[in-house]
């Protein structure tokens, strides 16, 4: 019996049931997500939506407003223990401890007030449905968390009127292709951030849907059409002219795209561009900013960071601790592990080493002192270093110094043995990773092991040689036949008198 079909049906039913249970509602910057989860899953899901679990004493007014439409037990962020809140069972709400591995009805997330959106204002008999980035349907909500998609459409219509993304304000689709495929129903062009359709289908005026192919009609008598229209294939009616397809350069401004309308066209800002001061400005980076701060500098939006942090040189959307001096305080957080709840986890920026001591501190690593990194000179910097070359040389590949060419021939100037002055202003600066390379640690350990082995072998040889010499040692002086061996014996006073008397008696006959 083939069990594949029943298994697929069973999985489909489970997915439908799970999808039906993924609901959310918000009041202000507080949102309740109704989905069974333990504490670890709840905390992870909050972070995925740029939120955090609330403390037991935070947002109680908003929580009481949500309690009017909620029933169940939901996770909070406690201190040393996991905490949950019960709503809908009796008057008010009740907060208490809960085992971290328990599975509750959902969790409460708190978002930055500047990142949530109000309800989308629709018109013309349209309705709006909302869904979060993690698949929660947002119902009976006053506000909406960042990343929520609003779909605007008319009841019974085949295609929606528009689609919008919450990023402190509602951005129309198509937005940049990296997020939900730009909101496109079929495909998204990452170069122009516009929706694409398969062969035989055309883009709908909503700019996100692809219309169904229509059957060809035999040609008939043609007729005259007004401006912006042309005779259809049957010759009995007029159809819209797609000016954007016939003249791709109609909208050639920065960030502009051509939108075909009924009998006409418009130039609009494409995807992640918005209209400001009569032009289109790219705002896509603002959706990715780690600290949700974005500033317009010189007509271009750039990510910003909170006080004490700076934009990472490796990723313009991420923030790292600003430790511009030789030492700075470490970033510490409580250890989430139950058996280490009284301990802290402290971190330092790259290129710094942690010193726990009385106050956890990050100290700069002097890369120039630990290894040879540059051809000429190495200059230590907070969190990194830079290579510099002597006059007459140019920095290449961040660490090599190459002699400058003059008139097709190499300069005659030679390096000074003591080191000539550095031309820091004319040579590019290279920031290298501050962490020690793995081969340095491996070579040090290998050298220590080899040294210890050699010492052990040398010691064994010395012991073996000494043992051999001791075994072959003979006391020849003690074996001589003419040597008398005397033994010492302890005697008392009486014994000494008796020995003296005996000696005197033996000597008396000799006198006669």
CSV table of C-alpha atoms in Angstrom, one decimal, residues 44-466:
chain,number,residue,atom,x,y,z
A,44,UNK,CA,13.8,34.0,19.2
A,45,UNK,CA,10.6,34.9,17.3
A,46,UNK,CA,10.6,38.4,18.9
A,47,UNK,CA,14.1,39.1,17.8
A,48,UNK,CA,13.4,38.0,14.3
A,49,UNK,CA,10.8,40.8,14.0
A,50,UNK,CA,13.1,43.4,15.6
A,51,UNK,CA,11.2,43.2,18.9
A,52,UNK,CA,11.9,42.1,22.5
A,53,UNK,CA,9.9,40.3,25.2
A,54,UNK,CA,8.5,42.9,27.7
A,55,UNK,CA,9.3,43.0,31.4
A,56,UNK,CA,6.6,42.0,33.8
A,57,UNK,CA,6.2,45.7,34.9
A,58,UNK,CA,6.2,47.3,31.4
A,59,UNK,CA,3.3,48.3,29.1
A,60,UNK,CA,0.6,47.2,31.6
A,61,UNK,CA,-1.9,49.7,30.2
A,62,UNK,CA,-1.5,48.4,26.7
A,63,UNK,CA,-1.6,44.8,27.9
A,64,UNK,CA,-4.9,45.5,29.7
A,65,UNK,CA,-6.3,46.9,26.4
A,66,UNK,CA,-5.2,43.7,24.6
A,67,UNK,CA,-6.7,41.5,27.3
A,68,UNK,CA,-10.2,42.5,26.1
A,69,UNK,CA,-9.7,40.3,23.0
A,70,UNK,CA,-7.2,37.7,24.3
A,71,UNK,CA,-7.5,34.5,26.3
A,72,UNK,CA,-4.6,32.4,27.5
A,73,UNK,CA,-1.2,32.5,29.0
A,74,UNK,CA,1.7,34.4,27.3
A,75,UNK,CA,5.4,34.7,27.8
A,76,UNK,CA,7.1,37.8,29.3
A,77,UNK,CA,10.8,38.6,29.9
A,78,UNK,CA,11.5,38.0,33.6
A,79,UNK,CA,14.6,38.6,35.7
A,80,UNK,CA,16.3,35.5,37.0
A,81,UNK,CA,13.2,33.3,36.2
A,82,UNK,CA,10.9,32.9,33.2
A,83,UNK,CA,7.7,34.8,33.6
A,84,UNK,CA,4.2,34.6,32.1
A,85,UNK,CA,1.0,36.6,32.1
A,86,UNK,CA,-2.6,35.2,32.2
A,87,UNK,CA,-5.3,37.2,30.5
A,88,UNK,CA,-9.0,36.6,29.9
A,89,UNK,CA,-9.5,34.5,33.0
A,90,UNK,CA,-11.2,36.8,35.5
A,91,UNK,CA,-10.7,40.5,36.0
A,92,UNK,CA,-7.5,42.2,34.9
A,93,UNK,CA,-4.3,40.3,34.3
A,94,UNK,CA,-2.1,38.2,36.5
A,95,UNK,CA,1.7,37.8,36.3
A,96,UNK,CA,3.7,34.9,37.8
A,97,UNK,CA,6.8,32.6,37.3
A,98,UNK,CA,6.6,29.8,34.8
A,99,UNK,CA,9.0,26.9,33.9
A,100,UNK,CA,11.0,27.9,30.9
A,101,UNK,CA,10.3,24.7,29.0
A,102,UNK,CA,6.5,25.0,29.3
A,103,UNK,CA,4.6,25.6,26.1
A,104,UNK,CA,2.2,28.6,26.4
A,105,UNK,CA,-0.4,30.1,24.1
A,106,UNK,CA,2.0,32.8,22.7
A,107,UNK,CA,4.2,35.7,23.7
A,108,UNK,CA,4.2,39.5,24.0
A,109,UNK,CA,6.7,41.6,21.9
A,110,UNK,CA,7.6,45.2,22.4
A,111,UNK,CA,8.8,47.3,19.4
A,112,UNK,CA,10.4,50.7,19.0
A,113,UNK,CA,7.6,53.2,18.8
A,114,UNK,CA,9.2,54.8,15.7
A,115,UNK,CA,9.1,51.6,13.7
A,116,UNK,CA,5.4,50.5,14.0
A,117,UNK,CA,2.8,51.6,11.5
A,118,UNK,CA,-0.8,52.8,11.9
A,119,UNK,CA,-3.6,51.3,9.9
A,120,UNK,CA,-3.3,51.7,6.1
A,121,UNK,CA,-5.8,54.3,4.7
A,122,UNK,CA,-7.6,52.7,1.8
A,123,UNK,CA,-10.4,54.2,-0.3
A,124,UNK,CA,-12.8,53.4,-3.1
A,125,UNK,CA,-14.5,50.4,-1.4
A,126,UNK,CA,-11.3,48.5,-1.0
A,127,UNK,CA,-10.4,46.3,2.0
A,128,UNK,CA,-7.0,45.7,3.6
A,129,UNK,CA,-5.5,42.5,5.0
A,130,UNK,CA,-2.3,42.4,7.1
A,131,UNK,CA,0.3,39.7,7.6
A,132,UNK,CA,3.7,39.8,9.5
A,133,UNK,CA,7.1,38.7,8.2
A,134,UNK,CA,6.8,35.5,10.2
A,135,UNK,CA,3.4,34.6,8.8
A,136,UNK,CA,1.0,35.9,11.5
A,137,UNK,CA,-2.3,37.4,10.4
A,138,UNK,CA,-2.8,40.7,12.3
A,139,UNK,CA,-6.4,41.0,13.3
A,140,UNK,CA,-8.3,43.6,15.4
A,141,UNK,CA,-5.1,45.7,15.8
A,142,UNK,CA,-4.5,49.4,16.3
A,143,UNK,CA,-0.9,49.3,15.1
A,144,UNK,CA,1.3,47.0,13.1
A,145,UNK,CA,4.9,45.7,13.7
A,146,UNK,CA,7.7,46.5,11.2
A,147,UNK,CA,7.8,44.2,8.2
A,148,UNK,CA,4.0,43.8,8.1
A,149,UNK,CA,2.6,43.5,4.5
A,150,UNK,CA,-0.7,45.2,3.8
A,151,UNK,CA,-2.7,43.9,0.8
A,152,UNK,CA,-5.3,46.2,-0.6
A,153,UNK,CA,-8.0,44.9,-2.9
A,154,UNK,CA,-11.7,44.9,-3.9
A,155,UNK,CA,-14.0,42.0,-2.8
A,156,UNK,CA,-14.1,39.3,-5.5
A,157,UNK,CA,-11.4,41.0,-7.7
A,158,UNK,CA,-8.9,38.7,-9.4
A,159,UNK,CA,-6.0,41.0,-8.8
A,160,UNK,CA,-5.2,43.2,-5.8
A,161,UNK,CA,-5.0,47.0,-6.2
A,162,UNK,CA,-1.7,47.4,-4.4
A,163,UNK,CA,0.7,45.9,-1.8
A,164,UNK,CA,2.6,47.9,0.9
A,165,UNK,CA,5.3,47.1,3.5
A,166,UNK,CA,5.5,48.6,7.0
A,167,UNK,CA,8.8,50.4,7.7
A,168,UNK,CA,7.8,53.2,10.1
A,169,UNK,CA,5.7,54.2,7.1
A,170,UNK,CA,3.9,52.2,4.4
A,171,UNK,CA,6.1,51.6,1.3
A,172,UNK,CA,4.4,50.7,-1.9
A,173,UNK,CA,5.4,47.6,-3.9
A,174,UNK,CA,7.5,46.7,-5.6
A,175,UNK,CA,10.2,47.4,-3.0
A,176,UNK,CA,13.7,46.0,-3.1
A,177,UNK,CA,13.8,42.4,-4.3
A,178,UNK,CA,15.7,41.0,-1.3
A,179,UNK,CA,12.6,41.3,0.9
A,180,UNK,CA,9.7,39.1,0.0
A,181,UNK,CA,10.7,39.2,-3.7
A,182,UNK,CA,9.8,42.9,-3.8
A,183,UNK,CA,6.1,42.0,-3.2
A,184,UNK,CA,6.0,40.6,-6.8
A,185,UNK,CA,3.6,37.7,-7.6
A,186,UNK,CA,6.0,36.1,-10.0
A,187,UNK,CA,9.6,37.4,-10.3
A,188,UNK,CA,11.6,40.5,-9.4
A,189,UNK,CA,14.5,42.2,-11.3
A,190,UNK,CA,17.2,43.0,-8.8
A,191,UNK,CA,18.8,45.6,-11.1
A,192,UNK,CA,15.7,47.8,-11.5
A,193,UNK,CA,13.7,46.4,-8.5
A,194,UNK,CA,10.7,45.9,-10.7
A,195,UNK,CA,8.4,42.9,-11.1
A,196,UNK,CA,8.7,40.6,-14.1
A,197,UNK,CA,6.3,38.1,-15.7
A,198,UNK,CA,6.8,34.9,-17.7
A,199,UNK,CA,6.7,34.7,-21.4
A,200,UNK,CA,3.1,35.2,-22.8
A,201,UNK,CA,1.9,37.2,-19.7
A,202,UNK,CA,2.1,40.9,-19.1
A,203,UNK,CA,2.5,43.0,-15.9
A,204,UNK,CA,-0.8,44.2,-14.4
A,205,UNK,CA,-1.2,48.0,-13.8
A,206,UNK,CA,-0.8,47.2,-10.0
A,207,UNK,CA,2.9,46.5,-10.9
A,208,UNK,CA,3.0,43.3,-8.9
A,209,UNK,CA,0.7,40.8,-10.7
A,210,UNK,CA,0.9,39.1,-14.1
A,211,UNK,CA,-2.2,39.0,-16.2
A,212,UNK,CA,-3.4,35.8,-17.8
A,213,UNK,CA,-2.7,35.3,-21.6
A,214,UNK,CA,-5.5,36.2,-23.9
A,215,UNK,CA,-6.5,34.2,-27.1
A,216,UNK,CA,-5.8,35.8,-30.4
A,217,UNK,CA,-8.8,37.2,-32.4
A,218,UNK,CA,-8.9,37.1,-36.2
A,219,UNK,CA,-8.3,40.6,-37.6
A,220,UNK,CA,-11.2,42.6,-39.0
A,221,UNK,CA,-11.9,46.1,-40.2
A,222,UNK,CA,-9.8,48.6,-38.3
A,223,UNK,CA,-11.0,51.9,-36.8
A,224,UNK,CA,-9.6,55.2,-35.6
A,225,UNK,CA,-8.6,55.4,-31.9
A,226,UNK,CA,-8.0,58.3,-29.6
A,227,UNK,CA,-4.5,59.3,-28.4
A,228,UNK,CA,-3.0,56.7,-26.2
A,229,UNK,CA,-4.9,53.8,-27.8
A,230,UNK,CA,-4.5,51.7,-30.9
A,231,UNK,CA,-6.7,49.3,-32.9
A,232,UNK,CA,-7.0,45.9,-31.3
A,233,UNK,CA,-6.3,42.7,-33.3
A,234,UNK,CA,-10.0,42.2,-34.1
A,235,UNK,CA,-10.1,45.7,-35.7
A,236,UNK,CA,-13.5,46.5,-33.9
A,237,UNK,CA,-12.2,48.0,-30.7
A,238,UNK,CA,-9.3,50.1,-29.4
A,239,UNK,CA,-6.8,48.9,-26.8
A,240,UNK,CA,-4.3,50.8,-24.7
A,241,UNK,CA,-0.9,51.6,-26.0
A,242,UNK,CA,1.9,50.5,-23.6
A,243,UNK,CA,4.2,53.5,-24.0
A,244,UNK,CA,6.6,52.1,-21.4
A,245,UNK,CA,7.2,49.0,-23.5
A,246,UNK,CA,7.5,50.9,-26.8
A,247,UNK,CA,9.8,53.6,-25.4
A,248,UNK,CA,11.9,52.2,-22.5
A,249,UNK,CA,13.7,55.6,-22.1
A,250,UNK,CA,10.6,57.6,-21.3
A,251,UNK,CA,11.6,57.8,-17.6
A,252,UNK,CA,15.3,58.1,-17.4
A,253,UNK,CA,15.7,59.9,-14.0
A,254,UNK,CA,17.5,58.3,-11.1
A,255,UNK,CA,15.3,55.7,-9.5
A,256,UNK,CA,12.4,56.3,-11.9
A,257,UNK,CA,10.3,53.7,-13.6
A,258,UNK,CA,7.6,54.0,-16.3
A,259,UNK,CA,4.1,53.0,-15.3
A,260,UNK,CA,1.6,52.3,-18.0
A,261,UNK,CA,-1.9,53.6,-17.4
A,262,UNK,CA,-5.2,53.5,-19.3
A,263,UNK,CA,-4.4,55.7,-22.3
A,264,UNK,CA,-1.3,57.3,-20.8
A,265,UNK,CA,1.7,56.7,-18.6
A,266,UNK,CA,3.4,58.1,-15.6
A,267,UNK,CA,7.0,58.3,-14.3
A,268,UNK,CA,7.1,57.1,-10.7
A,269,UNK,CA,9.8,56.2,-8.1
A,270,UNK,CA,10.7,52.6,-8.4
A,271,UNK,CA,10.8,50.0,-5.6
A,272,UNK,CA,12.8,51.3,-2.7
A,273,UNK,CA,13.0,54.9,-4.0
A,274,UNK,CA,10.7,57.6,-2.7
A,275,UNK,CA,9.9,61.0,-4.0
A,276,UNK,CA,11.5,63.8,-2.2
A,277,UNK,CA,12.1,67.4,-3.4
A,278,UNK,CA,11.0,66.5,-6.9
A,279,UNK,CA,13.4,63.5,-7.3
A,280,UNK,CA,13.6,59.9,-6.3
A,281,UNK,CA,15.7,58.9,-3.3
A,282,UNK,CA,16.7,55.4,-2.4
A,283,UNK,CA,15.5,54.4,1.1
A,284,UNK,CA,16.0,50.6,1.0
A,285,UNK,CA,19.0,50.7,3.3
A,286,UNK,CA,16.8,52.2,6.1
A,287,UNK,CA,14.8,48.9,6.3
A,288,UNK,CA,18.1,47.0,7.1
A,289,UNK,CA,19.6,49.4,9.7
A,290,UNK,CA,20.4,47.5,12.9
A,291,UNK,CA,19.5,50.3,15.2
A,292,UNK,CA,16.6,51.5,13.1
A,293,UNK,CA,18.2,54.9,12.6
A,294,UNK,CA,18.5,56.4,9.1
A,295,UNK,CA,19.7,59.9,8.1
A,296,UNK,CA,19.8,61.6,4.7
A,297,UNK,CA,23.4,62.8,4.0
A,298,UNK,CA,24.1,64.5,0.7
A,299,UNK,CA,20.9,63.3,-0.9
A,300,UNK,CA,21.6,59.7,0.1
A,301,UNK,CA,20.2,57.8,3.1
A,302,UNK,CA,22.7,56.2,5.4
A,303,UNK,CA,22.3,54.0,8.5
A,304,UNK,CA,23.1,55.6,11.9
A,305,UNK,CA,23.8,54.1,15.3
A,306,UNK,CA,22.9,54.8,18.9
A,307,UNK,CA,25.3,56.6,21.2
A,308,UNK,CA,28.4,54.6,22.0
A,309,UNK,CA,28.3,52.7,18.7
A,310,UNK,CA,29.4,53.4,15.1
A,311,UNK,CA,28.6,52.0,11.7
A,312,UNK,CA,30.6,48.9,10.9
A,313,UNK,CA,33.2,49.4,8.1
A,314,UNK,CA,32.4,45.9,6.9
A,315,UNK,CA,28.6,46.3,6.6
A,316,UNK,CA,26.9,49.8,6.4
A,317,UNK,CA,23.7,48.4,7.9
A,318,UNK,CA,25.3,47.0,11.1
A,319,UNK,CA,26.6,48.8,14.2
A,320,UNK,CA,29.6,48.0,16.4
A,321,UNK,CA,30.8,49.3,19.7
A,322,UNK,CA,32.7,52.6,19.2
A,323,UNK,CA,36.0,51.9,21.0
A,324,UNK,CA,38.2,54.6,19.5
A,325,UNK,CA,40.7,54.7,22.5
A,326,UNK,CA,43.1,52.0,23.7
A,327,UNK,CA,40.6,50.8,26.3
A,328,UNK,CA,36.8,51.0,26.8
A,329,UNK,CA,34.1,49.3,28.9
A,330,UNK,CA,33.0,45.9,27.6
A,331,UNK,CA,29.4,45.1,26.6
A,332,UNK,CA,28.0,42.7,29.1
A,333,UNK,CA,24.7,40.8,29.4
A,334,UNK,CA,23.3,38.3,31.8
A,335,UNK,CA,23.9,34.7,30.9
A,336,UNK,CA,20.6,33.1,29.9
A,337,UNK,CA,21.6,29.6,31.0
A,338,UNK,CA,19.8,28.5,34.2
A,339,UNK,CA,22.9,27.2,35.8
A,340,UNK,CA,24.9,30.4,35.1
A,341,UNK,CA,22.2,33.0,35.7
A,342,UNK,CA,24.4,34.9,38.1
A,343,UNK,CA,27.2,35.2,35.6
A,344,UNK,CA,27.7,37.7,32.8
A,345,UNK,CA,28.6,37.3,29.2
A,346,UNK,CA,30.9,40.2,28.2
A,347,UNK,CA,32.0,41.0,24.6
A,348,UNK,CA,34.6,43.3,23.0
A,349,UNK,CA,34.8,44.7,19.5
A,350,UNK,CA,37.1,43.0,17.0
A,351,UNK,CA,40.7,43.8,17.7
A,352,UNK,CA,40.3,44.1,21.5
A,353,UNK,CA,40.8,41.6,24.3
A,354,UNK,CA,38.6,41.2,27.3
A,355,UNK,CA,39.9,41.9,30.8
A,356,UNK,CA,37.3,40.9,33.4
A,357,UNK,CA,38.9,42.3,36.6
A,358,UNK,CA,36.7,44.5,38.8
A,359,UNK,CA,35.1,46.2,35.8
A,360,UNK,CA,35.1,44.3,32.5
A,361,UNK,CA,37.3,46.3,30.1
A,362,UNK,CA,38.3,45.9,26.5
A,363,UNK,CA,42.0,46.6,25.7
A,364,UNK,CA,43.4,47.1,22.3
A,365,UNK,CA,45.6,44.3,20.8
A,366,UNK,CA,48.9,45.6,19.4
A,367,UNK,CA,49.0,43.6,16.2
A,368,UNK,CA,52.3,45.3,15.1
A,369,UNK,CA,54.0,44.0,18.3
A,370,UNK,CA,52.9,40.4,17.9
A,371,UNK,CA,53.8,39.6,14.3
A,372,UNK,CA,55.3,40.9,11.0
A,373,UNK,CA,52.4,42.3,9.0
A,374,UNK,CA,53.8,44.9,6.8
A,375,UNK,CA,56.7,45.3,4.4
A,376,UNK,CA,58.0,48.6,5.9
A,377,UNK,CA,56.2,50.0,8.9
A,378,UNK,CA,53.2,48.9,10.9
A,379,UNK,CA,51.1,51.5,12.8
A,380,UNK,CA,48.8,50.2,15.5
A,381,UNK,CA,45.3,51.6,15.7
A,382,UNK,CA,42.4,51.0,18.1
A,383,UNK,CA,40.9,47.7,17.0
A,384,UNK,CA,43.3,47.2,14.0
A,385,UNK,CA,46.4,48.5,12.3
A,386,UNK,CA,47.6,50.1,9.1
A,387,UNK,CA,50.6,49.6,6.9
A,388,UNK,CA,52.8,52.5,5.7
A,389,UNK,CA,55.6,52.8,3.2
A,390,UNK,CA,58.8,54.9,3.1
A,391,UNK,CA,59.1,57.8,0.8
A,392,UNK,CA,59.4,56.6,-2.8
A,393,UNK,CA,57.2,53.6,-2.3
A,394,UNK,CA,53.5,53.0,-2.6
A,395,UNK,CA,51.2,50.6,-0.6
A,396,UNK,CA,49.8,47.8,-2.6
A,397,UNK,CA,47.4,44.9,-1.5
A,398,UNK,CA,47.1,46.5,2.0
A,399,UNK,CA,50.6,45.3,3.1
A,400,UNK,CA,53.2,45.3,0.3
A,401,UNK,CA,55.3,48.3,-0.6
A,402,UNK,CA,56.2,48.8,-4.3
A,403,UNK,CA,58.7,51.3,-5.5
A,404,UNK,CA,57.2,54.2,-7.5
A,405,UNK,CA,58.0,54.5,-11.2
A,406,UNK,CA,59.3,57.8,-12.6
A,407,UNK,CA,59.7,58.3,-16.3
A,408,UNK,CA,59.5,54.6,-17.0
A,409,UNK,CA,62.4,53.8,-14.8
A,410,UNK,CA,62.7,52.9,-11.1
A,411,UNK,CA,63.8,55.7,-8.8
A,412,UNK,CA,67.4,55.4,-7.7
A,413,UNK,CA,66.6,56.2,-4.0
A,414,UNK,CA,67.3,53.2,-1.8
A,415,UNK,CA,65.9,52.3,1.5
A,416,UNK,CA,67.8,53.7,4.5
A,417,UNK,CA,69.0,51.1,6.9
A,418,UNK,CA,67.7,53.0,9.9
A,419,UNK,CA,64.4,53.7,8.2
A,420,UNK,CA,63.5,56.9,6.3
A,421,UNK,CA,60.5,59.1,7.2
A,422,UNK,CA,57.1,57.6,6.5
A,423,UNK,CA,55.0,59.1,3.7
A,424,UNK,CA,51.7,58.5,5.6
A,425,UNK,CA,49.7,61.1,3.8
A,426,UNK,CA,50.3,59.7,0.3
A,427,UNK,CA,49.9,56.0,1.0
A,428,UNK,CA,46.5,54.3,1.4
A,429,UNK,CA,45.6,53.0,4.9
A,430,UNK,CA,44.5,49.4,5.3
A,431,UNK,CA,42.6,48.2,8.4
A,432,UNK,CA,43.3,44.5,9.0
A,433,UNK,CA,41.4,42.1,11.3
A,434,UNK,CA,42.8,42.4,14.8
A,435,UNK,CA,42.4,38.8,15.8
A,436,UNK,CA,45.6,36.7,15.7
A,437,UNK,CA,45.8,34.3,12.8
A,438,UNK,CA,45.2,30.7,13.6
A,439,UNK,CA,48.6,29.6,12.3
A,440,UNK,CA,50.3,31.8,15.0
A,441,UNK,CA,48.5,29.9,17.8
A,442,UNK,CA,49.1,26.6,16.1
A,443,UNK,CA,52.8,27.3,15.6
A,444,UNK,CA,53.3,28.3,19.2
A,445,UNK,CA,51.6,25.2,20.5
A,446,UNK,CA,53.7,23.0,18.1
A,447,UNK,CA,56.9,24.7,19.2
A,448,UNK,CA,56.2,24.1,22.9
A,449,UNK,CA,55.4,20.5,22.3
A,450,UNK,CA,58.6,19.9,20.4
A,451,UNK,CA,60.7,21.6,23.1
A,452,UNK,CA,59.1,19.5,25.8
A,453,UNK,CA,59.8,16.3,23.8
A,454,UNK,CA,63.4,17.2,23.3
A,455,UNK,CA,63.8,17.9,27.1
A,456,UNK,CA,62.3,14.6,28.0
A,457,UNK,CA,64.6,12.7,25.6
A,458,UNK,CA,67.7,14.5,27.0
A,459,UNK,CA,66.7,13.8,30.5
A,460,UNK,CA,66.2,10.1,29.7
A,461,UNK,CA,69.7,9.9,28.2
A,462,UNK,CA,71.3,11.5,31.2
A,463,UNK,CA,69.6,9.1,33.6
A,464,UNK,CA,70.5,6.1,31.5
A,465,UNK,CA,74.2,7.1,31.3
A,466,UNK,CA,74.4,7.7,35.1
